[in-house]
Amino acid sequence: MTYNCMTTGDQSELSSWHVTSVQSLSTRPMNKTAMSNARHQSRRGRGHRQKEPGRANRDQLEEQKAEDSVPCGTCMTMCPVCELRQREAQNRLHRFEMVTGTERDRLPRADASRAVKEYSRPAAGKDSTRASDLRPPSVLLNTVCYLVDEIAASSTFQPWTEVYSFVFDRLRSVRQDMIIQRVSGPDCVAVLEKSVRFLLYSSYRLCGQQLQYFDPRINDTHLQECLSWLLESYRDGKHQHQEEYQALSLLYNLGSAEAIQHVLELPERIRSSSAVQLALAVSRAHMERNPVRLLRLAQRLDFIQVCAVHRHLLRCRRDLLLLYSHGHSSRNCRYPLQRLARLLFLKDTLAAELCQVHGVNVTGDWVNFSKSSFTDAASGDVQCRRMHEPLGDEQWNGPADSVIHACV
Amino acid sequence: MAHITLNQYLQQVLEAIESRDGAFCAEMMSFKHPHVANPRLQLSSPEEKCQQLLEPPYDEMVAAHLRALPIMFAVTLDLRIFANNAEQQLQSKGKGKVGDMLEKAAEQLMSCFRVCASDNRAGIDDSKKWGMLFLINQLFKIYFKINKLHLCKPLIRAIDSSNLKDDYSTAQRVTYKYYVGRKAMFDSDFKQAEEYLSFSFTHCHRSCQRNKRLILIYLLPVKMLLGHMPTHQLLKKYDLMQFADVTKAVSEGNLLLLNEALVKHETFFIRCGIFLILEKLKIITYRNLFKKVYHLLKTHQLPLDAFLVALKMMKVDDVDIDEVQCILANLIYMGHIKGYISHQHQKLVVSKQNPFPPLSSVS
């Protein structure tokens, strides 16, 4: 019986474990003396050769600096000067970054006050840790405020799909800077909160748009990343807006047992807040499969909460039709269309359309339910948009301001 | 076999060698034999003892076997425990992402697992595949702790497709079925969950009171969802009186008591991760309540108002006739009631035959 893989394996595994655990304890840059003590102890334990005391300390400090140093940004502008010059020279500026009036020039000029560092994929040979290219937390927060308040919430920039694409990319770059510098704490939380708000709003506003302009799955991936990072950050210390975002996370992930369990385990103070209680009530109605109750509760949600939950509402309405198709299934019985529309919180015509799509028979003002005629619709997205608030493009900018500004 | 002394073990090996009983000898050297669980055989230096009683090359072989046994078990067990401790330390210091240490431990265990699973070279008795179930159980423990249950799927598939699955020790199988049962619960596959957890419960050794109680914590909600309420005796025996009020409420169709019971023992239920499942009992409670209404009115055309009154008696005040219809529609859709709702007549018309089928017959 040979267990070489395990006997030798376990040794090196365990020893590398020791080193990693010490390093990972210092995810925040600790002061040097504390770090040198920690390393000193772990070295002593493993019987290292004793060097002269003076030389040993200096050597240790040098090693420390190299091994444990976390990149610390020094770029005080939204876009590093280096990148700005390069992109200007290569004609790779975004429309929103150009000096007004030069957009149609052969080589548009960069407006340093409006240029923002773009996202670039990490690659071998590319050093993404140069301090002059990285923006410190305070600058990152200012950048996010600029992107969300000045660009996304403004009515000047059209079409909004282009705004989305620009802001989405630049926010991604902000998060990248945060990751490289291992930023945490209030600045990190503020950046994430604003990003979450933007992505939630986008998911509602651009719902149903063509794939080339808006991909709901990509938006979702980034939104989930931000949310889980944000919720993780909330574990440390007190945060002013925590209740709101815990509720938003639960609504966005309606039906997820993990999300509910997470909320149930939150401290009493947060769990009992009105936002979280409402989100839990919606979640409960969803779990009990009571769409009548769910749609009623949804009327009490504020705009950003609706943005979070909206993609689940279509399924909820479909469930109502499904349940009633079975529960009211009878050849002779009829159900008033108007009442059904009220339960669905839709206009009569829209309710009738939804019924039609699902094979539910409507004649005039009456609905006849039958469990054998109910069918599942093909694609959801286009229909979802039709159930939204009937706002035209011009009317969107009203809600955007207040919604996105809400978090200062 | 799990309690013999080292001397007795070695005597048996010696006898087997002398009587040329190869099969028995092989058993004594294999991992699947119960002797592996015997702590008395897990010595750090068994060579001396082996040399005393056995001749070469048997002394070396047996010593090597005895050495190896605890290593694999200890390494993987220690790794998990170490990771747990590291987790706790990090949490108390407020640093690091929760679950990081455990995830790393899981990664190490997965590589051990891959070695075992891909061991096609050695014969069945020496096969590293015997280590599989033990490793899987360790991995399950971690995945449940860090709430990444979806990672259990490939492991379950591996065991299902293995031809050794019924030959592992009972203890390992009990642990395995416990976790698979809990996973099935999570996936709302209650019939399967009941099967696995019941197996785990009945085969768990009588003396492991603590483990039996743990299994019961998950078996009870599943059984209740399938319509089987536990007896008071059972709850008392295993110190699980938290379920007493829940049981009473569900069987009586008493929504008020159910809500109160869930709130009263909320912390316990949430910590065990069964709070959400217990909330599913609400539907069963509705069904039981409405069945009572049916028996009281003794008619097949039940006015919807009657249900509304029954709910209000249970202090469920925020429900109106539309919600009553929705709840009934859901029960009909799920197969708990056979019938249909007539909105025009404001009645629930139920089948003359078996309108409330037994809970165990409804998926």
Tab-separated table of C-alpha atoms in Angstrom, chain B:
chain	number	residue	atom	x	y	z
B	1	MET	CA	-13.563	-6.245	15.711
B	2	ALA	CA	-13.665	-2.605	16.608
B	3	HIS	CA	-12.660	-3.326	20.181
B	4	ILE	CA	-9.944	-5.931	20.071
B	5	THR	CA	-6.523	-5.115	21.440
B	6	LEU	CA	-3.410	-4.851	19.334
B	7	ASN	CA	-2.235	-8.184	20.666
B	8	GLN	CA	-5.431	-9.893	19.703
B	9	TYR	CA	-5.262	-8.365	16.267
B	10	LEU	CA	-1.722	-9.511	15.693
B	11	GLN	CA	-2.567	-12.980	17.004
B	12	GLN	CA	-5.309	-13.239	14.479
B	13	VAL	CA	-2.996	-12.184	11.690
B	14	LEU	CA	-0.429	-14.727	12.827
B	15	GLU	CA	-3.000	-17.480	12.891
B	16	ALA	CA	-4.178	-16.542	9.446
B	17	ILE	CA	-0.640	-16.662	8.113
B	18	GLU	CA	0.108	-19.991	9.704
B	19	SER	CA	-3.082	-21.584	8.535
B	20	ARG	CA	-2.546	-20.129	5.067
B	21	ASP	CA	-5.851	-18.296	5.227
B	22	GLY	CA	-5.050	-15.725	2.607
B	23	ALA	CA	-8.547	-14.315	2.408
B	24	PHE	CA	-8.794	-13.589	6.104
B	25	CYS	CA	-5.339	-12.142	6.132
B	26	ALA	CA	-6.254	-9.843	3.287
B	27	GLU	CA	-9.257	-8.652	5.252
B	28	MET	CA	-7.106	-7.798	8.211
B	29	MET	CA	-4.988	-5.643	5.946
B	30	SER	CA	-7.763	-3.918	4.137
B	31	PHE	CA	-9.430	-0.588	4.830
B	32	LYS	CA	-12.935	-1.797	4.543
B	33	HIS	CA	-12.702	-4.175	7.460
B	34	PRO	CA	-14.108	-2.791	10.711
B	35	HIS	CA	-10.746	-3.038	12.423
B	36	VAL	CA	-9.748	0.255	10.793
B	37	ALA	CA	-12.028	2.113	13.165
B	38	ASN	CA	-10.287	0.615	16.174
B	39	PRO	CA	-8.293	3.304	17.952
B	40	ARG	CA	-6.177	0.703	19.705
B	41	LEU	CA	-4.645	-0.229	16.376
B	42	GLN	CA	-3.747	3.301	15.460
B	43	LEU	CA	-0.283	3.438	16.907
B	44	SER	CA	2.460	5.790	15.954
B	45	SER	CA	5.151	3.056	15.995
B	46	PRO	CA	3.677	-0.336	15.508
B	47	GLU	CA	6.929	-1.847	14.204
B	48	GLU	CA	8.184	-3.145	17.532
B	49	LYS	CA	5.007	-4.919	18.411
B	50	CYS	CA	4.742	-6.377	14.931
B	51	GLN	CA	8.317	-7.600	15.035
B	52	GLN	CA	7.647	-9.317	18.321
B	53	LEU	CA	4.895	-11.478	17.003
B	54	LEU	CA	5.382	-11.739	13.284
B	55	GLU	CA	8.168	-12.821	11.028
B	56	PRO	CA	9.479	-10.869	8.112
B	57	PRO	CA	8.226	-9.853	5.645
B	58	TYR	CA	4.873	-9.898	7.406
B	59	ASP	CA	6.058	-7.755	10.262
B	60	GLU	CA	6.889	-4.906	7.919
B	61	MET	CA	3.734	-5.294	5.885
B	62	VAL	CA	1.437	-5.209	8.852
B	63	ALA	CA	3.339	-2.345	10.425
B	64	ALA	CA	3.070	-0.349	7.234
B	65	HIS	CA	-0.637	-1.027	7.103
B	66	LEU	CA	-1.140	0.054	10.677
B	67	ARG	CA	0.879	3.178	10.075
B	68	ALA	CA	-0.999	4.197	7.013
B	69	LEU	CA	-4.461	3.819	8.412
B	70	PRO	CA	-4.508	6.689	10.786
B	71	ILE	CA	-2.507	8.920	8.525
B	72	MET	CA	-5.110	9.335	5.911
B	73	PHE	CA	-7.919	9.690	8.386
B	74	ALA	CA	-6.003	11.957	10.681
B	75	VAL	CA	-4.650	14.185	7.975
B	76	THR	CA	-8.004	14.818	6.448
B	77	LEU	CA	-9.743	15.152	9.778
B	78	ASP	CA	-7.074	17.464	11.136
B	79	LEU	CA	-7.131	19.523	8.010
B	80	ARG	CA	-10.809	20.146	8.385
B	81	ILE	CA	-10.559	20.866	12.100
B	82	PHE	CA	-7.598	23.129	11.541
B	83	ALA	CA	-9.490	24.979	8.868
B	84	ASN	CA	-12.429	25.317	11.237
B	85	ASN	CA	-10.192	26.812	13.898
B	86	ALA	CA	-8.548	29.138	11.438
B	87	GLU	CA	-12.043	30.190	10.357
B	88	GLN	CA	-13.040	30.957	13.928
B	89	GLN	CA	-9.868	32.877	14.606
B	90	LEU	CA	-10.301	34.956	11.506
B	91	GLN	CA	-13.913	35.630	12.330
B	92	SER	CA	-13.118	36.776	15.827
B	93	LYS	CA	-10.524	39.136	14.415
B	94	GLY	CA	-12.940	40.258	11.779
B	95	LYS	CA	-10.581	39.657	8.939
B	96	GLY	CA	-10.749	37.640	5.826
B	97	LYS	CA	-13.741	36.415	3.962
B	98	VAL	CA	-15.844	33.879	5.818
B	99	GLY	CA	-15.348	30.428	4.437
B	100	ASP	CA	-11.973	31.160	2.871
B	101	MET	CA	-10.052	28.777	5.133
B	102	LEU	CA	-12.623	26.059	4.782
B	103	GLU	CA	-12.688	26.471	1.032
B	104	LYS	CA	-8.948	26.051	0.900
B	105	ALA	CA	-9.199	22.947	3.065
B	106	ALA	CA	-11.860	21.633	0.738
B	107	GLU	CA	-9.561	22.176	-2.223
B	108	GLN	CA	-6.844	20.070	-0.576
B	109	LEU	CA	-9.330	17.347	0.209
B	110	MET	CA	-10.604	17.382	-3.340
B	111	SER	CA	-7.135	16.614	-4.619
B	112	CYS	CA	-6.894	13.676	-2.217
B	113	PHE	CA	-10.278	12.625	-3.446
B	114	ARG	CA	-9.238	12.739	-7.079
B	115	VAL	CA	-6.276	10.504	-6.287
B	116	CYS	CA	-8.569	7.986	-4.619
B	117	ALA	CA	-11.248	8.115	-7.265
B	118	SER	CA	-8.849	7.641	-10.123
B	119	ASP	CA	-7.058	4.745	-8.536
B	120	ASN	CA	-7.615	2.056	-11.121
B	121	ARG	CA	-4.298	0.358	-10.790
B	122	ALA	CA	-4.344	-1.543	-7.509
B	123	GLY	CA	-6.597	-4.500	-6.788
B	124	ILE	CA	-9.912	-3.932	-5.106
B	125	ASP	CA	-8.622	-4.607	-1.606
B	126	ASP	CA	-5.755	-2.175	-1.827
B	127	SER	CA	-7.663	0.323	-3.812
B	128	LYS	CA	-7.515	3.891	-2.672
B	129	LYS	CA	-11.190	3.986	-3.556
B	130	TRP	CA	-11.899	2.853	-0.031
B	131	GLY	CA	-10.767	6.259	1.095
B	132	MET	CA	-13.363	7.917	-1.087
B	133	LEU	CA	-16.345	7.814	1.199
B	134	PHE	CA	-14.394	9.113	4.146
B	135	LEU	CA	-13.069	12.014	2.107
B	136	ILE	CA	-16.465	12.733	0.663
B	137	ASN	CA	-17.974	12.924	4.114
B	138	GLN	CA	-15.295	15.394	5.144
B	139	LEU	CA	-15.967	17.465	2.055
B	140	PHE	CA	-19.701	17.402	2.725
B	141	LYS	CA	-19.113	18.772	6.203
B	142	ILE	CA	-17.178	21.664	4.749
B	143	TYR	CA	-19.574	22.419	1.907
B	144	PHE	CA	-22.495	22.507	4.297
B	145	LYS	CA	-20.636	24.830	6.599
B	146	ILE	CA	-19.715	27.285	3.860
B	147	ASN	CA	-23.135	26.922	2.291
B	148	LYS	CA	-21.978	25.709	-1.097
B	149	LEU	CA	-24.245	22.707	-1.403
B	150	HIS	CA	-24.136	22.599	-5.176
B	151	LEU	CA	-20.547	21.355	-4.888
B	152	CYS	CA	-21.879	18.130	-3.385
B	153	LYS	CA	-23.400	17.002	-6.660
B	154	PRO	CA	-20.279	15.608	-8.376
B	155	LEU	CA	-19.334	13.762	-5.205
B	156	ILE	CA	-22.737	12.139	-4.971
B	157	ARG	CA	-22.493	11.129	-8.611
B	158	ALA	CA	-19.100	9.560	-7.955
B	159	ILE	CA	-20.432	7.363	-5.168
B	160	ASP	CA	-23.603	6.466	-7.033
B	161	SER	CA	-21.579	5.200	-9.951
B	162	SER	CA	-19.161	3.311	-7.728
B	163	ASN	CA	-19.593	-0.405	-7.267
B	164	LEU	CA	-18.269	-0.192	-3.732
B	165	LYS	CA	-21.046	1.950	-2.360
B	166	ASP	CA	-22.714	-0.706	-0.250
B	167	ASP	CA	-19.492	-2.132	1.085
B	168	TYR	CA	-18.217	0.774	3.087
B	169	SER	CA	-18.498	0.650	6.851
B	170	THR	CA	-21.916	1.370	8.330
B	171	ALA	CA	-20.657	4.408	10.178
B	172	GLN	CA	-19.422	5.989	6.970
B	173	ARG	CA	-22.630	5.162	5.177
B	174	VAL	CA	-24.729	6.648	7.967
B	175	THR	CA	-22.777	9.895	7.694
B	176	TYR	CA	-23.017	9.867	3.921
B	177	LYS	CA	-26.777	9.323	3.878
B	178	TYR	CA	-27.215	12.030	6.486
B	179	TYR	CA	-25.629	14.609	4.220
B	180	VAL	CA	-27.270	13.375	1.048
B	181	GLY	CA	-30.579	13.436	2.887
B	182	ARG	CA	-30.032	17.017	3.940
B	183	LYS	CA	-29.095	17.951	0.385
B	184	ALA	CA	-32.307	16.323	-0.890
B	185	MET	CA	-34.244	18.395	1.653
B	186	PHE	CA	-32.600	21.502	0.345
B	187	ASP	CA	-33.631	20.511	-3.191
B	188	SER	CA	-37.205	19.952	-1.972
B	189	ASP	CA	-36.973	16.272	-2.876
B	190	PHE	CA	-38.754	15.178	0.273
B	191	LYS	CA	-39.457	11.542	-0.587
B	192	GLN	CA	-35.746	10.955	-1.211
B	193	ALA	CA	-34.795	12.950	1.846
B	194	GLU	CA	-37.034	10.775	3.977
B	195	GLU	CA	-35.455	7.621	2.572
B	196	TYR	CA	-31.881	8.723	3.225
B	197	LEU	CA	-32.450	10.271	6.618
B	198	SER	CA	-34.517	7.303	7.809
B	199	PHE	CA	-31.711	4.952	6.820
B	200	SER	CA	-29.248	7.155	8.627
B	201	PHE	CA	-31.394	7.255	11.746
B	202	THR	CA	-32.121	3.539	11.995
B	203	HIS	CA	-28.548	2.497	11.260
B	204	CYS	CA	-26.967	5.032	13.552
B	205	HIS	CA	-25.572	3.224	16.536
B	206	ARG	CA	-27.863	3.211	19.541
B	207	SER	CA	-25.133	4.687	21.716
B	208	CYS	CA	-24.634	7.770	19.552
B	209	GLN	CA	-27.487	9.706	21.083
B	210	ARG	CA	-26.106	13.024	19.914
B	211	ASN	CA	-25.875	11.936	16.295
B	212	LYS	CA	-29.309	10.364	16.361
B	213	ARG	CA	-30.724	13.635	17.620
B	214	LEU	CA	-28.956	15.525	14.876
B	215	ILE	CA	-30.404	13.289	12.193
B	216	LEU	CA	-33.838	13.596	13.755
B	217	ILE	CA	-33.711	17.384	13.573
B	218	TYR	CA	-33.794	17.053	9.794
B	219	LEU	CA	-35.899	13.919	9.535
B	220	LEU	CA	-38.788	15.357	11.541
B	221	PRO	CA	-39.679	18.284	9.252
B	222	VAL	CA	-39.505	16.001	6.222
B	223	LYS	CA	-41.781	13.434	7.802
B	224	MET	CA	-44.195	16.154	8.850
B	225	LEU	CA	-44.373	17.456	5.300
B	226	LEU	CA	-45.307	13.931	4.248
B	227	GLY	CA	-48.019	13.834	6.884
B	228	HIS	CA	-46.340	11.797	9.617
B	229	MET	CA	-46.325	13.558	12.971
B	230	PRO	CA	-43.819	12.453	15.638
B	231	THR	CA	-45.046	11.189	18.994
B	232	HIS	CA	-44.491	13.098	22.176
B	233	GLN	CA	-42.411	10.205	23.485
B	234	LEU	CA	-39.992	10.476	20.598
B	235	LEU	CA	-39.578	14.216	21.056
B	236	LYS	CA	-39.035	13.817	24.786
B	237	LYS	CA	-36.548	10.991	24.333
B	238	TYR	CA	-34.310	13.040	22.089
B	239	ASP	CA	-34.842	16.386	23.772
B	240	LEU	CA	-36.544	17.985	20.793
B	241	MET	CA	-39.546	19.519	22.459
B	242	GLN	CA	-39.170	22.553	20.194
B	243	PHE	CA	-41.066	20.510	17.633
B	244	ALA	CA	-43.960	19.717	19.984
B	245	ASP	CA	-45.957	22.884	19.369
B	246	VAL	CA	-45.198	22.793	15.668
B	247	THR	CA	-46.494	19.225	15.445
B	248	LYS	CA	-49.649	20.048	17.359
B	249	ALA	CA	-50.331	23.127	15.251
B	250	VAL	CA	-49.910	21.368	11.943
B	251	SER	CA	-52.086	18.376	12.752
B	252	GLU	CA	-54.861	20.578	14.150
B	253	GLY	CA	-54.673	23.031	11.273
B	254	ASN	CA	-53.948	25.729	13.833
B	255	LEU	CA	-52.155	28.507	11.943
B	256	LEU	CA	-52.008	30.741	14.960
B	257	LEU	CA	-50.195	28.175	17.066
B	258	LEU	CA	-47.875	27.382	14.161
B	259	ASN	CA	-46.828	31.000	13.770
B	260	GLU	CA	-46.318	31.334	17.504
B	261	ALA	CA	-44.258	28.138	17.658
B	262	LEU	CA	-42.052	29.229	14.784
B	263	VAL	CA	-41.374	32.580	16.399
B	264	LYS	CA	-40.762	31.102	19.839
B	265	HIS	CA	-38.026	28.739	18.654
B	266	GLU	CA	-36.886	30.852	15.754
B	267	THR	CA	-33.227	31.018	16.769
B	268	PHE	CA	-32.955	27.247	17.128
B	269	PHE	CA	-34.667	26.547	13.812
B	270	ILE	CA	-32.654	29.156	11.929
B	271	ARG	CA	-29.375	27.900	13.366
B	272	CYS	CA	-30.202	24.362	12.254
B	273	GLY	CA	-31.226	25.676	8.857
B	274	ILE	CA	-34.735	24.174	9.017
B	275	PHE	CA	-36.715	27.362	9.502
B	276	LEU	CA	-37.495	27.631	5.798
B	277	ILE	CA	-38.648	24.016	5.561
B	278	LEU	CA	-40.887	24.444	8.565
B	279	GLU	CA	-42.508	27.412	6.871
B	280	LYS	CA	-43.533	25.015	4.116
B	281	LEU	CA	-45.660	23.303	6.755
B	282	LYS	CA	-47.998	26.269	6.480
B	283	ILE	CA	-49.479	24.804	3.334
B	284	ILE	CA	-50.084	21.493	5.108
B	285	THR	CA	-51.658	23.415	7.988
B	286	TYR	CA	-54.013	25.220	5.604
B	287	ARG	CA	-54.941	21.883	4.124
B	288	ASN	CA	-55.708	20.410	7.548
B	289	LEU	CA	-57.741	23.431	8.559
B	290	PHE	CA	-59.817	23.378	5.397
B	291	LYS	CA	-60.333	19.643	5.746
B	292	LYS	CA	-61.888	20.333	9.156
B	293	VAL	CA	-64.220	22.894	7.591
B	294	TYR	CA	-65.253	20.276	5.049
B	295	HIS	CA	-66.003	17.753	7.773
B	296	LEU	CA	-67.966	20.295	9.780
B	297	LEU	CA	-70.176	21.460	6.925
B	298	LYS	CA	-70.743	17.977	5.524
B	299	THR	CA	-71.381	19.235	2.007
B	300	HIS	CA	-69.511	19.099	-1.282
B	301	GLN	CA	-70.241	22.706	-2.130
B	302	LEU	CA	-68.390	24.758	0.423
B	303	PRO	CA	-68.946	28.517	0.595
B	304	LEU	CA	-65.643	30.395	0.368
B	305	ASP	CA	-66.786	32.525	3.254
B	306	ALA	CA	-66.545	29.530	5.569
B	307	PHE	CA	-62.810	29.343	4.924
B	308	LEU	CA	-62.459	33.025	5.529
B	309	VAL	CA	-64.236	32.637	8.868
B	310	ALA	CA	-62.024	29.692	9.805
B	311	LEU	CA	-58.918	31.742	9.037
B	312	LYS	CA	-60.159	34.700	11.032
B	313	MET	CA	-60.733	32.365	13.966
B	314	MET	CA	-57.059	31.534	13.680
B	315	LYS	CA	-56.351	35.245	13.979
B	316	VAL	CA	-55.226	35.413	10.356
B	317	ASP	CA	-56.723	38.836	9.758
B	318	ASP	CA	-54.929	40.184	6.761
B	319	VAL	CA	-56.426	37.676	4.328
B	320	ASP	CA	-59.389	38.538	2.097
B	321	ILE	CA	-61.572	36.441	-0.178
B	322	ASP	CA	-59.149	36.831	-3.109
B	323	GLU	CA	-56.298	35.441	-1.084
B	324	VAL	CA	-58.508	32.600	0.131
B	325	GLN	CA	-59.168	31.719	-3.495
B	326	CYS	CA	-55.439	31.848	-4.206
B	327	ILE	CA	-54.601	29.582	-1.265
B	328	LEU	CA	-57.312	27.125	-2.335
B	329	ALA	CA	-56.136	27.259	-5.942
B	330	ASN	CA	-52.632	26.423	-4.775
B	331	LEU	CA	-53.894	23.442	-2.744
B	332	ILE	CA	-55.840	22.193	-5.749
B	333	TYR	CA	-52.819	22.659	-8.023
B	334	MET	CA	-50.631	20.700	-5.590
B	335	GLY	CA	-53.172	17.893	-5.423
B	336	HIS	CA	-54.093	18.397	-1.773
B	337	ILE	CA	-57.709	19.121	-2.693
B	338	LYS	CA	-59.711	17.513	-5.489
B	339	GLY	CA	-62.194	20.032	-6.807
B	340	TYR	CA	-62.595	23.482	-8.313
B	341	ILE	CA	-63.559	27.005	-7.323
B	342	SER	CA	-66.626	28.690	-8.756
B	343	HIS	CA	-66.083	32.420	-8.463
B	344	GLN	CA	-69.631	33.186	-9.560
B	345	HIS	CA	-71.147	31.072	-6.808
B	346	GLN	CA	-68.355	31.902	-4.399
B	347	LYS	CA	-68.016	28.205	-3.613
B	348	LEU	CA	-65.402	25.487	-3.532
B	349	VAL	CA	-66.867	22.396	-5.144
B	350	VAL	CA	-65.029	19.267	-4.024
B	351	SER	CA	-65.036	15.757	-5.413
B	352	LYS	CA	-67.478	13.351	-3.799
B	353	GLN	CA	-64.719	10.800	-3.520
B	354	ASN	CA	-61.686	11.428	-1.405
B	355	PRO	CA	-61.549	15.218	-1.786
B	356	PHE	CA	-58.606	15.481	0.629
B	357	PRO	CA	-56.200	12.710	-0.390
B	358	PRO	CA	-53.776	11.526	2.294
B	359	LEU	CA	-50.625	13.648	2.505
B	360	SER	CA	-48.259	10.766	1.873
B	361	SER	CA	-49.889	10.061	-1.468
B	362	VAL	CA	-49.348	13.614	-2.704
B	363	SER	CA	-45.829	14.205	-3.995
